[in-house]
Amino acid sequence: DAGVTQSPTHLIKTRGQQVTLRCSPKSGHDTVSWYQQALGQGPQFIFQYYEEEERQRGNFPDRFSGHQFPNYSSELNVNALLLGDSALYLCASSITYRGSEAFFGQGTRLTVV
Amino acid sequence: GDSVTQMEGPVTLSEEAFLTINCTYTATGYPSLFWYVQYPGEGLQLLLKATKADDKGSNKGFEATYRKETTSFHLEKGSVQVSDSAVYFCALSWNTGNQFYFGTGTSLTVIP
């Protein structure tokens, strides 16, 4: 079992550009959540996808959007990048009806210059 | 709203010392509580959890007890090792949603 895999591992983008991050959930998991972890901080919830729909959303602007595919994999898109978007982006997968445990990927380190 | 507060770091201990990292939460009701660990350059790994009051989670020598009276979930280990050096995050979640609320993390360094 490969666990939760994210790509790419590292990414450098210029302010104003757009970026797409990808996540493949752990086998058997149907729910994907995305978190932003700024340097020295705890992860902050961005949104969660289940059955290809956004089910919950944290306090992030509309520049952050996502998608879930029929195979449960997911993408996080960020438009009009700001310097403050530089962070580690973590994907977590879980099984909806066993609610309380999630498995995290290693993250994508995004640097906006 | 829901939130988690954990003790400020960094924490530096000698090998075999006793570890306590304090964590308190604010929530309406009784969420599940977790400790996650993050090693350098890696994502988060679940260390232990407790899903109801008075439950004790334990793993790899670490323990934490869910105390509803004090809304706390302090992490303890009797004898730390160099390999325990990492950042530790306390978190809460509601069973139906899987959204986690994390503390700011406590960096632990264990020196030989």
mmCIF file of C-alpha atoms in Angstrom:
data_model
loop_
_atom_site.group_PDB
_atom_site.id
_atom_site.type_symbol
_atom_site.label_atom_id
_atom_site.label_comp_id
_atom_site.label_asym_id
_atom_site.label_seq_id
_atom_site.Cartn_x
_atom_site.Cartn_y
_atom_site.Cartn_z
ATOM 1 C CA ASP A 1 0.000 0.000 0.000
ATOM 2 C CA ALA A 2 1.603 3.245 -1.175
ATOM 3 C CA GLY A 3 -0.266 5.396 1.308
ATOM 4 C CA VAL A 4 -1.132 8.966 0.377
ATOM 5 C CA THR A 5 1.039 10.284 -2.439
ATOM 6 C CA GLN A 6 1.411 13.903 -3.478
ATOM 7 C CA SER A 7 3.066 15.515 -6.456
ATOM 8 C CA PRO A 8 5.161 17.410 -7.059
ATOM 9 C CA THR A 9 7.370 17.401 -3.963
ATOM 10 C CA HIS A 10 8.642 20.909 -4.487
ATOM 11 C CA LEU A 11 7.492 23.760 -6.688
ATOM 12 C CA ILE A 12 8.600 27.328 -7.323
ATOM 13 C CA LYS A 13 6.159 29.769 -8.888
ATOM 14 C CA THR A 14 6.088 33.469 -9.610
ATOM 15 C CA ARG A 15 3.585 35.821 -7.994
ATOM 16 C CA GLY A 16 0.396 36.001 -10.052
ATOM 17 C CA GLN A 17 0.796 32.563 -11.597
ATOM 18 C CA GLN A 18 -1.473 29.583 -11.106
ATOM 19 C CA VAL A 19 -0.524 26.209 -9.637
ATOM 20 C CA THR A 20 -2.029 22.720 -9.495
ATOM 21 C CA LEU A 21 -1.100 20.210 -6.826
ATOM 22 C CA ARG A 22 -2.094 16.551 -6.946
ATOM 23 C CA CYS A 23 -2.983 13.897 -4.421
ATOM 24 C CA SER A 24 -3.674 10.169 -4.638
ATOM 25 C CA PRO A 25 -5.415 8.852 -1.525
ATOM 26 C CA LYS A 26 -4.588 5.708 0.357
ATOM 27 C CA SER A 27 -6.170 2.622 -1.169
ATOM 28 C CA GLY A 28 -9.794 2.246 -0.059
ATOM 29 C CA HIS A 29 -10.158 5.865 1.044
ATOM 30 C CA ASP A 30 -12.884 7.999 -0.504
ATOM 31 C CA THR A 31 -12.406 11.377 1.170
ATOM 32 C CA VAL A 32 -9.604 13.853 0.538
ATOM 33 C CA SER A 33 -8.825 16.954 2.579
ATOM 34 C CA TRP A 34 -6.270 19.664 1.867
ATOM 35 C CA TYR A 35 -4.309 21.660 4.438
ATOM 36 C CA GLN A 36 -1.920 24.584 4.241
ATOM 37 C CA GLN A 37 1.001 24.583 6.669
ATOM 38 C CA ALA A 38 2.936 27.833 6.850
ATOM 39 C CA LEU A 39 6.455 27.708 8.244
ATOM 40 C CA GLY A 40 6.404 27.198 11.993
ATOM 41 C CA GLN A 41 2.624 26.818 12.138
ATOM 42 C CA GLY A 42 0.107 24.017 12.391
ATOM 43 C CA PRO A 43 -1.805 22.889 9.302
ATOM 44 C CA GLN A 44 -4.893 24.932 8.403
ATOM 45 C CA PHE A 45 -7.885 23.248 6.766
ATOM 46 C CA ILE A 46 -8.580 24.403 3.206
ATOM 47 C CA PHE A 47 -11.379 22.095 2.045
ATOM 48 C CA GLN A 48 -12.553 18.507 1.829
ATOM 49 C CA TYR A 49 -13.854 16.483 -1.104
ATOM 50 C CA TYR A 50 -16.162 13.494 -1.062
ATOM 51 C CA GLU A 51 -18.024 11.961 -4.004
ATOM 52 C CA GLU A 52 -16.430 14.574 -6.280
ATOM 53 C CA GLU A 53 -18.074 17.413 -4.353
ATOM 54 C CA GLU A 54 -16.617 19.978 -1.976
ATOM 55 C CA ARG A 55 -18.133 19.014 1.354
ATOM 56 C CA GLN A 56 -16.470 21.430 3.773
ATOM 57 C CA ARG A 57 -14.417 24.554 3.357
ATOM 58 C CA GLY A 58 -12.144 26.432 5.693
ATOM 59 C CA ASN A 59 -11.458 30.148 5.745
ATOM 60 C CA PHE A 60 -9.628 30.420 2.427
ATOM 61 C CA PRO A 61 -10.422 32.715 -0.509
ATOM 62 C CA ASP A 62 -11.954 31.580 -3.784
ATOM 63 C CA ARG A 63 -8.497 31.622 -5.355
ATOM 64 C CA PHE A 64 -8.202 28.184 -3.778
ATOM 65 C CA SER A 65 -10.262 25.595 -5.612
ATOM 66 C CA GLY A 66 -10.215 21.862 -5.975
ATOM 67 C CA HIS A 67 -11.473 18.847 -7.733
ATOM 68 C CA GLN A 68 -11.961 15.176 -6.987
ATOM 69 C CA PHE A 69 -11.949 12.558 -9.714
ATOM 70 C CA PRO A 70 -13.968 9.316 -9.920
ATOM 71 C CA ASN A 71 -10.902 7.352 -8.728
ATOM 72 C CA TYR A 72 -10.910 9.580 -5.576
ATOM 73 C CA SER A 73 -7.689 11.378 -6.463
ATOM 74 C CA SER A 74 -7.770 15.124 -6.041
ATOM 75 C CA GLU A 75 -6.256 18.377 -7.231
ATOM 76 C CA LEU A 76 -5.763 21.656 -5.447
ATOM 77 C CA ASN A 77 -5.613 24.749 -7.643
ATOM 78 C CA VAL A 78 -4.443 28.153 -6.512
ATOM 79 C CA ASN A 79 -4.870 31.159 -8.803
ATOM 80 C CA ALA A 80 -3.194 34.558 -8.711
ATOM 81 C CA LEU A 81 -0.470 33.362 -6.371
ATOM 82 C CA LEU A 82 0.654 35.638 -3.578
ATOM 83 C CA LEU A 83 3.921 35.539 -1.670
ATOM 84 C CA GLY A 84 1.879 34.521 1.379
ATOM 85 C CA ASP A 85 0.762 31.345 -0.357
ATOM 86 C CA SER A 86 4.249 29.925 0.163
ATOM 87 C CA ALA A 87 3.726 26.918 2.405
ATOM 88 C CA LEU A 88 3.680 23.149 2.678
ATOM 89 C CA TYR A 89 0.412 21.817 1.256
ATOM 90 C CA LEU A 90 -0.723 18.579 2.813
ATOM 91 C CA CYS A 91 -3.274 16.134 1.527
ATOM 92 C CA ALA A 92 -5.078 13.807 3.920
ATOM 93 C CA SER A 93 -7.284 10.874 3.003
ATOM 94 C CA SER A 94 -9.820 8.981 5.034
ATOM 95 C CA ILE A 95 -12.885 6.778 4.856
ATOM 96 C CA THR A 96 -16.003 8.827 5.442
ATOM 97 C CA TYR A 97 -17.884 6.417 7.628
ATOM 98 C CA ARG A 98 -14.922 5.769 9.894
ATOM 99 C CA GLY A 99 -14.700 9.509 10.446
ATOM 100 C CA SER A 100 -12.009 10.106 12.957
ATOM 101 C CA GLU A 101 -8.675 9.063 11.460
ATOM 102 C CA ALA A 102 -6.873 10.536 8.463
ATOM 103 C CA PHE A 103 -3.599 9.639 6.763
ATOM 104 C CA PHE A 104 -1.386 12.423 5.501
ATOM 105 C CA GLY A 105 0.887 12.631 2.514
ATOM 106 C CA GLN A 106 4.392 14.073 2.671
ATOM 107 C CA GLY A 107 3.224 17.350 1.216
ATOM 108 C CA THR A 108 4.129 19.703 -1.606
ATOM 109 C CA ARG A 109 6.434 22.572 -0.712
ATOM 110 C CA LEU A 110 5.269 25.619 -2.707
ATOM 111 C CA THR A 111 7.502 28.663 -2.883
ATOM 112 C CA VAL A 112 6.132 31.828 -4.479
ATOM 113 C CA VAL A 113 8.752 34.359 -5.555
ATOM 114 C CA GLY B 1 -15.028 28.149 17.457
ATOM 115 C CA ASP B 2 -13.033 24.989 17.890
ATOM 116 C CA SER B 3 -9.355 25.435 18.658
ATOM 117 C CA VAL B 4 -6.314 23.757 20.142
ATOM 118 C CA THR B 5 -3.604 25.395 22.227
ATOM 119 C CA GLN B 6 -0.317 23.678 22.898
ATOM 120 C CA MET B 7 2.762 24.689 24.789
ATOM 121 C CA GLU B 8 5.302 26.862 23.070
ATOM 122 C CA GLY B 9 8.562 25.329 21.999
ATOM 123 C CA PRO B 10 11.187 24.556 21.259
ATOM 124 C CA VAL B 11 11.825 21.906 23.877
ATOM 125 C CA THR B 12 15.293 20.448 24.345
ATOM 126 C CA LEU B 13 15.809 17.377 26.510
ATOM 127 C CA SER B 14 18.600 14.963 27.253
ATOM 128 C CA GLU B 15 18.157 11.350 26.254
ATOM 129 C CA GLU B 16 16.133 9.336 28.802
ATOM 130 C CA ALA B 17 14.512 12.462 30.261
ATOM 131 C CA PHE B 18 10.766 12.676 30.943
ATOM 132 C CA LEU B 19 8.671 14.514 28.371
ATOM 133 C CA THR B 20 5.442 16.442 28.807
ATOM 134 C CA ILE B 21 3.891 18.576 26.079
ATOM 135 C CA ASN B 22 0.745 20.362 27.201
ATOM 136 C CA CYS B 23 -2.347 20.599 25.039
ATOM 137 C CA THR B 24 -5.746 22.105 25.810
ATOM 138 C CA TYR B 25 -8.735 22.424 23.551
ATOM 139 C CA THR B 26 -11.838 24.561 23.129
ATOM 140 C CA ALA B 27 -14.887 22.895 21.628
ATOM 141 C CA THR B 28 -18.603 22.509 22.144
ATOM 142 C CA GLY B 29 -19.034 18.882 23.050
ATOM 143 C CA TYR B 30 -16.522 16.067 23.069
ATOM 144 C CA PRO B 31 -14.425 15.739 19.944
ATOM 145 C CA SER B 32 -11.819 13.100 19.223
ATOM 146 C CA LEU B 33 -8.318 14.158 20.189
ATOM 147 C CA PHE B 34 -5.054 13.324 18.475
ATOM 148 C CA TRP B 35 -1.318 13.717 18.603
ATOM 149 C CA TYR B 36 0.464 13.809 15.270
ATOM 150 C CA VAL B 37 4.236 13.836 14.762
ATOM 151 C CA GLN B 38 6.145 15.424 11.901
ATOM 152 C CA TYR B 39 9.729 14.417 11.227
ATOM 153 C CA PRO B 40 11.960 16.778 9.226
ATOM 154 C CA GLY B 41 10.930 16.947 5.586
ATOM 155 C CA GLU B 42 7.955 14.659 6.047
ATOM 156 C CA GLY B 43 4.188 14.851 6.400
ATOM 157 C CA LEU B 44 2.196 14.152 9.537
ATOM 158 C CA GLN B 45 2.012 10.732 11.144
ATOM 159 C CA LEU B 46 -0.625 9.750 13.655
ATOM 160 C CA LEU B 47 1.027 9.067 17.008
ATOM 161 C CA LEU B 48 -2.003 8.329 19.172
ATOM 162 C CA LYS B 49 -5.648 9.235 19.631
ATOM 163 C CA ALA B 50 -8.532 9.153 22.101
ATOM 164 C CA THR B 51 -12.162 9.305 21.052
ATOM 165 C CA LYS B 52 -13.951 9.854 24.370
ATOM 166 C CA ALA B 53 -13.403 11.274 27.822
ATOM 167 C CA ASP B 54 -11.030 9.368 30.116
ATOM 168 C CA ASP B 55 -9.661 7.331 27.202
ATOM 169 C CA LYS B 56 -5.894 6.933 27.148
ATOM 170 C CA GLY B 57 -4.112 6.790 23.824
ATOM 171 C CA SER B 58 -0.689 5.178 23.699
ATOM 172 C CA ASN B 59 1.924 4.281 21.110
ATOM 173 C CA LYS B 60 5.720 3.856 21.044
ATOM 174 C CA GLY B 61 5.977 4.739 24.746
ATOM 175 C CA PHE B 62 3.961 7.942 24.363
ATOM 176 C CA GLU B 63 0.711 8.392 26.273
ATOM 177 C CA ALA B 64 -2.055 10.978 26.521
ATOM 178 C CA THR B 65 -5.309 10.935 28.497
ATOM 179 C CA TYR B 66 -8.472 12.728 27.406
ATOM 180 C CA ARG B 67 -9.493 14.902 30.386
ATOM 181 C CA LYS B 68 -12.844 16.609 29.843
ATOM 182 C CA GLU B 69 -12.712 18.355 33.239
ATOM 183 C CA THR B 70 -9.614 20.274 32.239
ATOM 184 C CA THR B 71 -10.202 20.059 28.446
ATOM 185 C CA SER B 72 -6.682 18.716 28.105
ATOM 186 C CA PHE B 73 -4.770 16.005 26.260
ATOM 187 C CA HIS B 74 -1.174 16.290 27.446
ATOM 188 C CA LEU B 75 1.455 14.133 25.754
ATOM 189 C CA GLU B 76 3.929 12.254 27.971
ATOM 190 C CA LYS B 77 6.811 9.861 27.564
ATOM 191 C CA GLY B 78 8.861 8.438 30.381
ATOM 192 C CA SER B 79 12.214 8.228 28.605
ATOM 193 C CA VAL B 80 12.837 10.059 25.342
ATOM 194 C CA GLN B 81 15.292 8.970 22.677
ATOM 195 C CA VAL B 82 17.219 10.943 20.071
ATOM 196 C CA SER B 83 14.921 9.435 17.447
ATOM 197 C CA ASP B 84 11.944 11.208 19.082
ATOM 198 C CA SER B 85 13.243 14.554 17.852
ATOM 199 C CA ALA B 86 10.410 15.981 15.748
ATOM 200 C CA VAL B 87 7.535 18.453 15.809
ATOM 201 C CA TYR B 88 4.451 17.306 17.714
ATOM 202 C CA PHE B 89 0.955 18.549 16.902
ATOM 203 C CA CYS B 90 -2.128 18.243 19.047
ATOM 204 C CA ALA B 91 -5.400 18.202 17.116
ATOM 205 C CA LEU B 92 -9.116 17.679 17.460
ATOM 206 C CA SER B 93 -11.684 16.356 15.023
ATOM 207 C CA TRP B 94 -15.355 15.534 14.952
ATOM 208 C CA ASN B 95 -16.164 12.018 13.892
ATOM 209 C CA THR B 96 -18.530 13.035 11.168
ATOM 210 C CA GLY B 97 -16.337 15.515 9.379
ATOM 211 C CA ASN B 98 -12.672 14.653 9.515
ATOM 212 C CA GLN B 99 -11.680 18.313 9.503
ATOM 213 C CA PHE B 100 -8.809 18.660 11.942
ATOM 214 C CA TYR B 101 -8.056 21.683 14.075
ATOM 215 C CA PHE B 102 -4.335 21.686 14.837
ATOM 216 C CA GLY B 103 -2.258 23.436 17.428
ATOM 217 C CA THR B 104 0.816 25.361 16.343
ATOM 218 C CA GLY B 105 3.169 22.468 17.072
ATOM 219 C CA THR B 106 5.937 21.911 19.598
ATOM 220 C CA SER B 107 9.441 21.212 18.374
ATOM 221 C CA LEU B 108 11.318 18.622 20.426
ATOM 222 C CA THR B 109 15.051 18.062 20.223
ATOM 223 C CA VAL B 110 16.601 15.214 22.201
ATOM 224 C CA ILE B 111 20.349 15.380 22.706
ATOM 225 C CA PRO B 112 22.544 12.357 23.515
#
